């Protein structure tokens, strides 16, 4: 029995499917933590989280076993043991597991009991639920290792405490969501109070398709005090020292990093999500349409902060409806960001489409059909640049537009990724003000303002017809977003929202727009999850849907 233990916790950014690379990163972390007794990695760190149906591929699971053997063999040198997350086959079933490696072999495996099956999570689709676990014996210490969701209810940790666990080490793959830090901490405090055990909460960082992980790992002692608070968004290898006293194990206090507030947290989520998506899919950079409006200005700023100005290509695609201020504002955005800007007028293509379709359109007045042609010309042109030169097309639409269908399918919805997909328009304004006033610590872009104030102040417009404004078709964004948050995030009815003072007829109109635009959203590119109910993974509505709460 030992009375001291040194545990290195690796808040890492594993890449889904890169088994060899992930294992190499663990070995590098182990070497850097050479004085530790144990190196702990996050949930499913060997294959990357979330692996989705990749774990149903037998070859992937078999390759995980090969890499695990390599990691286990490395522990034969007498150095740190390792706690590694991976898919594990037992009795013909597949489990989400943590393997304890020491002395050159796999000495124990614990498997996840409580599988999440809500929101972005569907682990019951691919994993089997394990029986309630017991602790793992490691060098004279009994470690309780509940895996992520296992601590969201008391059952698993109570079982671990009752069967002799002396501390709780919790590997996680917990995606970023506004306000989630407080919920993680509150749940962890509850488990500490119930069990009387200290708890180390280890989360991953980095982007994986629509999900982004903020890290922000922490350690709580049994008296509920915070011994460590890891930084958010950055990888970190933290060596912690523990001592066994009369009342149990205590972690020596260490750094208590400051966690970002909601607004910078949203911005960092977009930066990290885009950076990892572009880099891991091996795009040389991004191209986007820079209109002089606020959405494309913010998207360009995020792209430059994520990738650097030399990997961001902005293109202005003016029509006869584009006003001079828009041209000037786009040029000033590009100048402030230091990125390339080209101009491709779309009037020749508009004229060609008018000539092509005029025999069929004869006798009908100009309407949304001609407006959407302009948007699709821009999408086609930007995709041509993407195909010719290789950068991914970055889509610039926000959640308010995607909710109401105020976007053109195969037009401004074209692209490979969207950083604003889960960001309402009112938050777009706030983020632009924040970025102009702050330099993000993760950013590769310039210090100081990244767009002229006029971009933020002027009324939003798609500029698809003379003197067009967004509020010609939609209510003011402060009202619209209030309605959408009720309908989308909170699943409220028209009557519920009308009871708060909103106009019932307006709410019913927005509800109808929300439902009929579902087919568009199914064809939209992926984008960073920010809130509780992002389109795609969280909110899964039928396309064909006759239900209305107003009827």
PDB file of N, CA, C and O in Angstrom, residues 298-365:
ATOM      1  N   UNK A 298     -17.955  38.304 -39.962  1.00  0.00           N
ATOM      2  CA  UNK A 298     -17.614  37.495 -38.788  1.00  0.00           C
ATOM      3  C   UNK A 298     -17.024  36.154 -39.208  1.00  0.00           C
ATOM      4  O   UNK A 298     -16.048  35.683 -38.610  1.00  0.00           O
ATOM      5  N   UNK A 299     -17.584  35.540 -40.225  1.00  0.00           N
ATOM      6  CA  UNK A 299     -17.054  34.263 -40.707  1.00  0.00           C
ATOM      7  C   UNK A 299     -15.608  34.412 -41.163  1.00  0.00           C
ATOM      8  O   UNK A 299     -14.759  33.551 -40.880  1.00  0.00           O
ATOM      9  N   UNK A 300     -15.312  35.503 -41.863  1.00  0.00           N
ATOM     10  CA  UNK A 300     -13.938  35.743 -42.309  1.00  0.00           C
ATOM     11  C   UNK A 300     -13.005  35.955 -41.128  1.00  0.00           C
ATOM     12  O   UNK A 300     -11.869  35.455 -41.115  1.00  0.00           O
ATOM     13  N   UNK A 301     -13.467  36.679 -40.106  1.00  0.00           N
ATOM     14  CA  UNK A 301     -12.634  36.907 -38.924  1.00  0.00           C
ATOM     15  C   UNK A 301     -12.325  35.594 -38.208  1.00  0.00           C
ATOM     16  O   UNK A 301     -11.174  35.341 -37.807  1.00  0.00           O
ATOM     17  N   UNK A 302     -13.346  34.752 -38.042  1.00  0.00           N
ATOM     18  CA  UNK A 302     -13.138  33.447 -37.410  1.00  0.00           C
ATOM     19  C   UNK A 302     -12.155  32.621 -38.230  1.00  0.00           C
ATOM     20  O   UNK A 302     -11.251  31.965 -37.688  1.00  0.00           O
ATOM     21  N   UNK A 303     -12.300  32.650 -39.548  1.00  0.00           N
ATOM     22  CA  UNK A 303     -11.419  31.866 -40.418  1.00  0.00           C
ATOM     23  C   UNK A 303      -9.970  32.319 -40.295  1.00  0.00           C
ATOM     24  O   UNK A 303      -9.048  31.491 -40.211  1.00  0.00           O
ATOM     25  N   UNK A 304      -9.749  33.624 -40.270  1.00  0.00           N
ATOM     26  CA  UNK A 304      -8.384  34.134 -40.138  1.00  0.00           C
ATOM     27  C   UNK A 304      -7.818  33.787 -38.769  1.00  0.00           C
ATOM     28  O   UNK A 304      -6.651  33.390 -38.644  1.00  0.00           O
ATOM     29  N   UNK A 305      -8.626  33.911 -37.717  1.00  0.00           N
ATOM     30  CA  UNK A 305      -8.140  33.532 -36.394  1.00  0.00           C
ATOM     31  C   UNK A 305      -7.867  32.034 -36.298  1.00  0.00           C
ATOM     32  O   UNK A 305      -6.978  31.605 -35.556  1.00  0.00           O
ATOM     33  N   UNK A 306      -8.620  31.238 -37.036  1.00  0.00           N
ATOM     34  CA  UNK A 306      -8.437  29.788 -36.994  1.00  0.00           C
ATOM     35  C   UNK A 306      -7.253  29.321 -37.827  1.00  0.00           C
ATOM     36  O   UNK A 306      -6.522  28.407 -37.420  1.00  0.00           O
ATOM     37  N   UNK A 307      -7.055  29.926 -38.992  1.00  0.00           N
ATOM     38  CA  UNK A 307      -6.131  29.377 -39.984  1.00  0.00           C
ATOM     39  C   UNK A 307      -4.982  30.298 -40.349  1.00  0.00           C
ATOM     40  O   UNK A 307      -3.989  29.846 -40.925  1.00  0.00           O
ATOM     41  N   UNK A 308      -5.113  31.579 -40.055  1.00  0.00           N
ATOM     42  CA  UNK A 308      -4.137  32.559 -40.513  1.00  0.00           C
ATOM     43  C   UNK A 308      -4.597  33.215 -41.800  1.00  0.00           C
ATOM     44  O   UNK A 308      -5.286  32.599 -42.628  1.00  0.00           O
ATOM     45  N   UNK A 309      -4.228  34.470 -41.988  1.00  0.00           N
ATOM     46  CA  UNK A 309      -4.712  35.249 -43.131  1.00  0.00           C
ATOM     47  C   UNK A 309      -4.297  34.650 -44.466  1.00  0.00           C
ATOM     48  O   UNK A 309      -5.022  34.764 -45.469  1.00  0.00           O
ATOM     49  N   UNK A 310      -3.138  33.986 -44.510  1.00  0.00           N
ATOM     50  CA  UNK A 310      -2.649  33.452 -45.776  1.00  0.00           C
ATOM     51  C   UNK A 310      -3.442  32.244 -46.253  1.00  0.00           C
ATOM     52  O   UNK A 310      -3.283  31.816 -47.413  1.00  0.00           O
ATOM     53  N   UNK A 311      -4.327  31.709 -45.410  1.00  0.00           N
ATOM     54  CA  UNK A 311      -5.124  30.546 -45.809  1.00  0.00           C
ATOM     55  C   UNK A 311      -6.600  30.898 -45.993  1.00  0.00           C
ATOM     56  O   UNK A 311      -7.441  30.007 -46.093  1.00  0.00           O
ATOM     57  N   UNK A 312      -6.900  32.185 -46.029  1.00  0.00           N
ATOM     58  CA  UNK A 312      -8.282  32.636 -46.185  1.00  0.00           C
ATOM     59  C   UNK A 312      -8.379  33.511 -47.424  1.00  0.00           C
ATOM     60  O   UNK A 312      -7.678  34.511 -47.557  1.00  0.00           O
ATOM     61  N   UNK A 313      -9.267  33.128 -48.335  1.00  0.00           N
ATOM     62  CA  UNK A 313      -9.451  33.826 -49.614  1.00  0.00           C
ATOM     63  C   UNK A 313     -10.880  34.344 -49.657  1.00  0.00           C
ATOM     64  O   UNK A 313     -11.830  33.554 -49.653  1.00  0.00           O
ATOM     65  N   UNK A 314     -11.022  35.639 -49.668  1.00  0.00           N
ATOM     66  CA  UNK A 314     -12.336  36.271 -49.724  1.00  0.00           C
ATOM     67  C   UNK A 314     -12.628  36.740 -51.146  1.00  0.00           C
ATOM     68  O   UNK A 314     -11.731  37.219 -51.843  1.00  0.00           O
ATOM     69  N   UNK A 315     -13.883  36.598 -51.534  1.00  0.00           N
ATOM     70  CA  UNK A 315     -14.303  36.983 -52.886  1.00  0.00           C
ATOM     71  C   UNK A 315     -15.573  37.814 -52.782  1.00  0.00           C
ATOM     72  O   UNK A 315     -16.558  37.394 -52.158  1.00  0.00           O
ATOM     73  N   UNK A 316     -15.544  38.995 -53.378  1.00  0.00           N
ATOM     74  CA  UNK A 316     -16.724  39.854 -53.486  1.00  0.00           C
ATOM     75  C   UNK A 316     -17.382  39.565 -54.819  1.00  0.00           C
ATOM     76  O   UNK A 316     -16.716  39.578 -55.862  1.00  0.00           O
ATOM     77  N   UNK A 317     -18.701  39.300 -54.810  1.00  0.00           N
ATOM     78  CA  UNK A 317     -19.424  38.943 -56.035  1.00  0.00           C
ATOM     79  C   UNK A 317     -20.584  39.922 -56.227  1.00  0.00           C
ATOM     80  O   UNK A 317     -21.750  39.587 -56.021  1.00  0.00           O
ATOM     81  N   UNK A 318     -20.294  41.142 -56.639  1.00  0.00           N
ATOM     82  CA  UNK A 318     -21.332  42.172 -56.700  1.00  0.00           C
ATOM     83  C   UNK A 318     -22.283  41.990 -57.879  1.00  0.00           C
ATOM     84  O   UNK A 318     -21.923  41.428 -58.925  1.00  0.00           O
ATOM     85  N   UNK A 319     -23.508  42.459 -57.673  1.00  0.00           N
ATOM     86  CA  UNK A 319     -24.508  42.523 -58.742  1.00  0.00           C
ATOM     87  C   UNK A 319     -24.919  43.976 -58.910  1.00  0.00           C
ATOM     88  O   UNK A 319     -24.387  44.870 -58.251  1.00  0.00           O
ATOM     89  N   UNK A 320     -25.903  44.214 -59.753  1.00  0.00           N
ATOM     90  CA  UNK A 320     -26.353  45.602 -59.927  1.00  0.00           C
ATOM     91  C   UNK A 320     -27.089  46.113 -58.689  1.00  0.00           C
ATOM     92  O   UNK A 320     -27.354  47.305 -58.580  1.00  0.00           O
ATOM     93  N   UNK A 321     -27.417  45.212 -57.752  1.00  0.00           N
ATOM     94  CA  UNK A 321     -28.090  45.630 -56.526  1.00  0.00           C
ATOM     95  C   UNK A 321     -27.115  45.884 -55.369  1.00  0.00           C
ATOM     96  O   UNK A 321     -27.533  46.269 -54.284  1.00  0.00           O
ATOM     97  N   UNK A 322     -25.828  45.641 -55.603  1.00  0.00           N
ATOM     98  CA  UNK A 322     -24.823  45.850 -54.568  1.00  0.00           C
ATOM     99  C   UNK A 322     -24.480  47.332 -54.474  1.00  0.00           C
ATOM    100  O   UNK A 322     -24.102  47.949 -55.471  1.00  0.00           O
ATOM    101  N   UNK A 323     -24.625  47.897 -53.290  1.00  0.00           N
ATOM    102  CA  UNK A 323     -24.366  49.327 -53.114  1.00  0.00           C
ATOM    103  C   UNK A 323     -22.885  49.554 -52.838  1.00  0.00           C
ATOM    104  O   UNK A 323     -22.152  48.641 -52.441  1.00  0.00           O
ATOM    105  N   UNK A 324     -22.457  50.763 -53.024  1.00  0.00           N
ATOM    106  CA  UNK A 324     -21.052  51.102 -52.852  1.00  0.00           C
ATOM    107  C   UNK A 324     -20.534  50.855 -51.453  1.00  0.00           C
ATOM    108  O   UNK A 324     -19.376  50.456 -51.263  1.00  0.00           O
ATOM    109  N   UNK A 325     -21.393  51.092 -50.449  1.00  0.00           N
ATOM    110  CA  UNK A 325     -20.962  50.853 -49.085  1.00  0.00           C
ATOM    111  C   UNK A 325     -20.560  49.397 -48.860  1.00  0.00           C
ATOM    112  O   UNK A 325     -19.608  49.111 -48.115  1.00  0.00           O
ATOM    113  N   UNK A 326     -21.271  48.491 -49.496  1.00  0.00           N
ATOM    114  CA  UNK A 326     -20.945  47.075 -49.334  1.00  0.00           C
ATOM    115  C   UNK A 326     -19.570  46.755 -49.921  1.00  0.00           C
ATOM    116  O   UNK A 326     -18.776  46.012 -49.317  1.00  0.00           O
ATOM    117  N   UNK A 327     -19.292  47.316 -51.085  1.00  0.00           N
ATOM    118  CA  UNK A 327     -17.979  47.116 -51.692  1.00  0.00           C
ATOM    119  C   UNK A 327     -16.879  47.666 -50.797  1.00  0.00           C
ATOM    120  O   UNK A 327     -15.841  47.023 -50.575  1.00  0.00           O
ATOM    121  N   UNK A 328     -17.112  48.865 -50.275  1.00  0.00           N
ATOM    122  CA  UNK A 328     -16.110  49.491 -49.408  1.00  0.00           C
ATOM    123  C   UNK A 328     -15.927  48.701 -48.114  1.00  0.00           C
ATOM    124  O   UNK A 328     -14.791  48.523 -47.644  1.00  0.00           O
ATOM    125  N   UNK A 329     -17.034  48.240 -47.535  1.00  0.00           N
ATOM    126  CA  UNK A 329     -16.940  47.515 -46.269  1.00  0.00           C
ATOM    127  C   UNK A 329     -16.249  46.168 -46.441  1.00  0.00           C
ATOM    128  O   UNK A 329     -15.467  45.740 -45.576  1.00  0.00           O
ATOM    129  N   UNK A 330     -16.512  45.473 -47.543  1.00  0.00           N
ATOM    130  CA  UNK A 330     -15.826  44.208 -47.801  1.00  0.00           C
ATOM    131  C   UNK A 330     -14.328  44.444 -47.965  1.00  0.00           C
ATOM    132  O   UNK A 330     -13.500  43.687 -47.417  1.00  0.00           O
ATOM    133  N   UNK A 331     -13.976  45.482 -48.710  1.00  0.00           N
ATOM    134  CA  UNK A 331     -12.557  45.788 -48.908  1.00  0.00           C
ATOM    135  C   UNK A 331     -11.873  46.131 -47.586  1.00  0.00           C
ATOM    136  O   UNK A 331     -10.731  45.714 -47.326  1.00  0.00           O
ATOM    137  N   UNK A 332     -12.571  46.874 -46.708  1.00  0.00           N
ATOM    138  CA  UNK A 332     -11.980  47.250 -45.434  1.00  0.00           C
ATOM    139  C   UNK A 332     -11.850  46.035 -44.509  1.00  0.00           C
ATOM    140  O   UNK A 332     -10.859  45.907 -43.772  1.00  0.00           O
ATOM    141  N   UNK A 333     -12.828  45.124 -44.537  1.00  0.00           N
ATOM    142  CA  UNK A 333     -12.707  43.892 -43.760  1.00  0.00           C
ATOM    143  C   UNK A 333     -11.464  43.114 -44.180  1.00  0.00           C
ATOM    144  O   UNK A 333     -10.680  42.665 -43.326  1.00  0.00           O
ATOM    145  N   UNK A 334     -11.294  42.939 -45.464  1.00  0.00           N
ATOM    146  CA  UNK A 334     -10.148  42.181 -45.962  1.00  0.00           C
ATOM    147  C   UNK A 334      -8.833  42.881 -45.600  1.00  0.00           C
ATOM    148  O   UNK A 334      -7.848  42.223 -45.238  1.00  0.00           O
ATOM    149  N   UNK A 335      -8.821  44.205 -45.661  1.00  0.00           N
ATOM    150  CA  UNK A 335      -7.607  44.943 -45.306  1.00  0.00           C
ATOM    151  C   UNK A 335      -7.268  44.764 -43.822  1.00  0.00           C
ATOM    152  O   UNK A 335      -6.122  44.497 -43.460  1.00  0.00           O
ATOM    153  N   UNK A 336      -8.275  44.892 -42.966  1.00  0.00           N
ATOM    154  CA  UNK A 336      -8.041  44.739 -41.537  1.00  0.00           C
ATOM    155  C   UNK A 336      -7.576  43.326 -41.186  1.00  0.00           C
ATOM    156  O   UNK A 336      -6.744  43.140 -40.296  1.00  0.00           O
ATOM    157  N   UNK A 337      -8.119  42.339 -41.879  1.00  0.00           N
ATOM    158  CA  UNK A 337      -7.763  40.943 -41.612  1.00  0.00           C
ATOM    159  C   UNK A 337      -6.455  40.540 -42.284  1.00  0.00           C
ATOM    160  O   UNK A 337      -5.840  39.549 -41.893  1.00  0.00           O
ATOM    161  N   UNK A 338      -6.061  41.280 -43.309  1.00  0.00           N
ATOM    162  CA  UNK A 338      -4.836  40.964 -44.018  1.00  0.00           C
ATOM    163  C   UNK A 338      -4.957  39.805 -44.976  1.00  0.00           C
ATOM    164  O   UNK A 338      -3.953  39.173 -45.334  1.00  0.00           O
ATOM    165  N   UNK A 339      -6.183  39.507 -45.415  1.00  0.00           N
ATOM    166  CA  UNK A 339      -6.365  38.357 -46.311  1.00  0.00           C
ATOM    167  C   UNK A 339      -6.640  38.810 -47.739  1.00  0.00           C
ATOM    168  O   UNK A 339      -6.965  39.964 -48.008  1.00  0.00           O
ATOM    169  N   UNK A 340      -6.546  37.879 -48.643  1.00  0.00           N
ATOM    170  CA  UNK A 340      -6.749  38.143 -50.069  1.00  0.00           C
ATOM    171  C   UNK A 340      -8.210  38.448 -50.346  1.00  0.00           C
ATOM    172  O   UNK A 340      -9.106  37.805 -49.819  1.00  0.00           O
ATOM    173  N   UNK A 341      -8.457  39.420 -51.223  1.00  0.00           N
ATOM    174  CA  UNK A 341      -9.811  39.734 -51.684  1.00  0.00           C
ATOM    175  C   UNK A 341      -9.804  39.902 -53.187  1.00  0.00           C
ATOM    176  O   UNK A 341      -9.019  40.688 -53.731  1.00  0.00           O
ATOM    177  N   UNK A 342     -10.654  39.151 -53.861  1.00  0.00           N
ATOM    178  CA  UNK A 342     -10.864  39.304 -55.306  1.00  0.00           C
ATOM    179  C   UNK A 342     -12.312  39.681 -55.544  1.00  0.00           C
ATOM    180  O   UNK A 342     -13.198  39.392 -54.723  1.00  0.00           O
ATOM    181  N   UNK A 343     -12.554  40.322 -56.673  1.00  0.00           N
ATOM    182  CA  UNK A 343     -13.907  40.718 -57.051  1.00  0.00           C
ATOM    183  C   UNK A 343     -14.296  40.034 -58.359  1.00  0.00           C
ATOM    184  O   UNK A 343     -13.552  40.095 -59.345  1.00  0.00           O
ATOM    185  N   UNK A 344     -15.458  39.367 -58.339  1.00  0.00           N
ATOM    186  CA  UNK A 344     -15.982  38.682 -59.520  1.00  0.00           C
ATOM    187  C   UNK A 344     -17.410  39.172 -59.738  1.00  0.00           C
ATOM    188  O   UNK A 344     -18.351  38.659 -59.111  1.00  0.00           O
ATOM    189  N   UNK A 345     -17.630  40.173 -60.587  1.00  0.00           N
ATOM    190  CA  UNK A 345     -18.998  40.656 -60.829  1.00  0.00           C
ATOM    191  C   UNK A 345     -19.860  39.548 -61.441  1.00  0.00           C
ATOM    192  O   UNK A 345     -19.405  38.800 -62.327  1.00  0.00           O
ATOM    193  N   UNK A 346     -21.106  39.436 -60.976  1.00  0.00           N
ATOM    194  CA  UNK A 346     -21.968  38.358 -61.459  1.00  0.00           C
ATOM    195  C   UNK A 346     -22.972  38.839 -62.504  1.00  0.00           C
ATOM    196  O   UNK A 346     -23.802  38.045 -62.964  1.00  0.00           O
ATOM    197  N   UNK A 347     -22.917  40.118 -62.912  1.00  0.00           N
ATOM    198  CA  UNK A 347     -23.884  40.630 -63.891  1.00  0.00           C
ATOM    199  C   UNK A 347     -23.875  39.835 -65.197  1.00  0.00           C
ATOM    200  O   UNK A 347     -24.957  39.553 -65.745  1.00  0.00           O
ATOM    201  N   UNK A 348     -22.709  39.453 -65.750  1.00  0.00           N
ATOM    202  CA  UNK A 348     -22.751  38.656 -66.986  1.00  0.00           C
ATOM    203  C   UNK A 348     -23.544  37.360 -66.831  1.00  0.00           C
ATOM    204  O   UNK A 348     -24.299  36.975 -67.727  1.00  0.00           O
ATOM    205  N   UNK A 349     -23.390  36.694 -65.693  1.00  0.00           N
ATOM    206  CA  UNK A 349     -24.131  35.449 -65.477  1.00  0.00           C
ATOM    207  C   UNK A 349     -25.618  35.724 -65.275  1.00  0.00           C
ATOM    208  O   UNK A 349     -26.472  34.961 -65.765  1.00  0.00           O
ATOM    209  N   UNK A 350     -25.946  36.813 -64.578  1.00  0.00           N
ATOM    210  CA  UNK A 350     -27.354  37.172 -64.399  1.00  0.00           C
ATOM    211  C   UNK A 350     -28.010  37.432 -65.745  1.00  0.00           C
ATOM    212  O   UNK A 350     -29.137  36.982 -66.011  1.00  0.00           O
ATOM    213  N   UNK A 351     -27.297  38.157 -66.608  1.00  0.00           N
ATOM    214  CA  UNK A 351     -27.829  38.452 -67.941  1.00  0.00           C
ATOM    215  C   UNK A 351     -28.029  37.168 -68.737  1.00  0.00           C
ATOM    216  O   UNK A 351     -29.050  36.988 -69.427  1.00  0.00           O
ATOM    217  N   UNK A 352     -27.058  36.247 -68.604  1.00  0.00           N
ATOM    218  CA  UNK A 352     -27.163  34.984 -69.344  1.00  0.00           C
ATOM    219  C   UNK A 352     -28.373  34.178 -68.868  1.00  0.00           C
ATOM    220  O   UNK A 352     -29.117  33.613 -69.700  1.00  0.00           O
ATOM    221  N   UNK A 353     -28.614  34.128 -67.572  1.00  0.00           N
ATOM    222  CA  UNK A 353     -29.770  33.404 -67.061  1.00  0.00           C
ATOM    223  C   UNK A 353     -31.074  34.086 -67.479  1.00  0.00           C
ATOM    224  O   UNK A 353     -32.071  33.409 -67.797  1.00  0.00           O
ATOM    225  N   UNK A 354     -31.093  35.430 -67.468  1.00  0.00           N
ATOM    226  CA  UNK A 354     -32.285  36.137 -67.936  1.00  0.00           C
ATOM    227  C   UNK A 354     -32.598  35.757 -69.377  1.00  0.00           C
ATOM    228  O   UNK A 354     -33.758  35.490 -69.742  1.00  0.00           O
ATOM    229  N   UNK A 355     -31.552  35.732 -70.216  1.00  0.00           N
ATOM    230  CA  UNK A 355     -31.753  35.384 -71.626  1.00  0.00           C
ATOM    231  C   UNK A 355     -32.212  33.933 -71.774  1.00  0.00           C
ATOM    232  O   UNK A 355     -33.100  33.616 -72.586  1.00  0.00           O
ATOM    233  N   UNK A 356     -31.636  33.045 -71.012  1.00  0.00           N
ATOM    234  CA  UNK A 356     -31.985  31.629 -71.093  1.00  0.00           C
ATOM    235  C   UNK A 356     -33.436  31.371 -70.702  1.00  0.00           C
ATOM    236  O   UNK A 356     -34.141  30.586 -71.342  1.00  0.00           O
ATOM    237  N   UNK A 357     -33.879  32.030 -69.632  1.00  0.00           N
ATOM    238  CA  UNK A 357     -35.169  31.696 -69.043  1.00  0.00           C
ATOM    239  C   UNK A 357     -36.302  32.624 -69.451  1.00  0.00           C
ATOM    240  O   UNK A 357     -37.470  32.359 -69.138  1.00  0.00           O
ATOM    241  N   UNK A 358     -35.971  33.720 -70.165  1.00  0.00           N
ATOM    242  CA  UNK A 358     -37.013  34.702 -70.496  1.00  0.00           C
ATOM    243  C   UNK A 358     -38.168  34.106 -71.299  1.00  0.00           C
ATOM    244  O   UNK A 358     -39.337  34.491 -71.067  1.00  0.00           O
ATOM    245  N   UNK A 359     -37.934  33.172 -72.231  1.00  0.00           N
ATOM    246  CA  UNK A 359     -39.090  32.593 -72.932  1.00  0.00           C
ATOM    247  C   UNK A 359     -40.049  31.863 -71.983  1.00  0.00           C
ATOM    248  O   UNK A 359     -41.264  31.877 -72.191  1.00  0.00           O
ATOM    249  N   UNK A 360     -39.509  31.232 -70.950  1.00  0.00           N
ATOM    250  CA  UNK A 360     -40.352  30.503 -70.001  1.00  0.00           C
ATOM    251  C   UNK A 360     -40.928  31.421 -68.929  1.00  0.00           C
ATOM    252  O   UNK A 360     -42.006  31.166 -68.397  1.00  0.00           O
ATOM    253  N   UNK A 361     -40.212  32.500 -68.592  1.00  0.00           N
ATOM    254  CA  UNK A 361     -40.670  33.427 -67.569  1.00  0.00           C
ATOM    255  C   UNK A 361     -41.572  34.524 -68.135  1.00  0.00           C
ATOM    256  O   UNK A 361     -42.086  35.344 -67.377  1.00  0.00           O
ATOM    257  N   UNK A 362     -41.759  34.532 -69.439  1.00  0.00           N
ATOM    258  CA  UNK A 362     -42.500  35.626 -70.085  1.00  0.00           C
ATOM    259  C   UNK A 362     -43.900  35.784 -69.471  1.00  0.00           C
ATOM    260  O   UNK A 362     -44.600  34.805 -69.212  1.00  0.00           O
ATOM    261  N   UNK A 363     -44.252  37.030 -69.182  1.00  0.00           N
ATOM    262  CA  UNK A 363     -45.556  37.334 -68.618  1.00  0.00           C
ATOM    263  C   UNK A 363     -45.603  37.291 -67.102  1.00  0.00           C
ATOM    264  O   UNK A 363     -46.649  37.574 -66.512  1.00  0.00           O
ATOM    265  N   UNK A 364     -44.486  36.966 -66.483  1.00  0.00           N
ATOM    266  CA  UNK A 364     -44.445  36.914 -65.020  1.00  0.00           C
ATOM    267  C   UNK A 364     -43.490  37.998 -64.502  1.00  0.00           C
ATOM    268  O   UNK A 364     -42.444  38.252 -65.094  1.00  0.00           O
ATOM    269  N   UNK A 365     -43.861  38.607 -63.412  1.00  0.00           N
ATOM    270  CA  UNK A 365     -43.026  39.666 -62.842  1.00  0.00           C
ATOM    271  C   UNK A 365     -41.832  39.052 -62.122  1.00  0.00           C
ATOM    272  O   UNK A 365     -41.856  37.882 -61.727  1.00  0.00           O
TER     273      UNK A 365
END
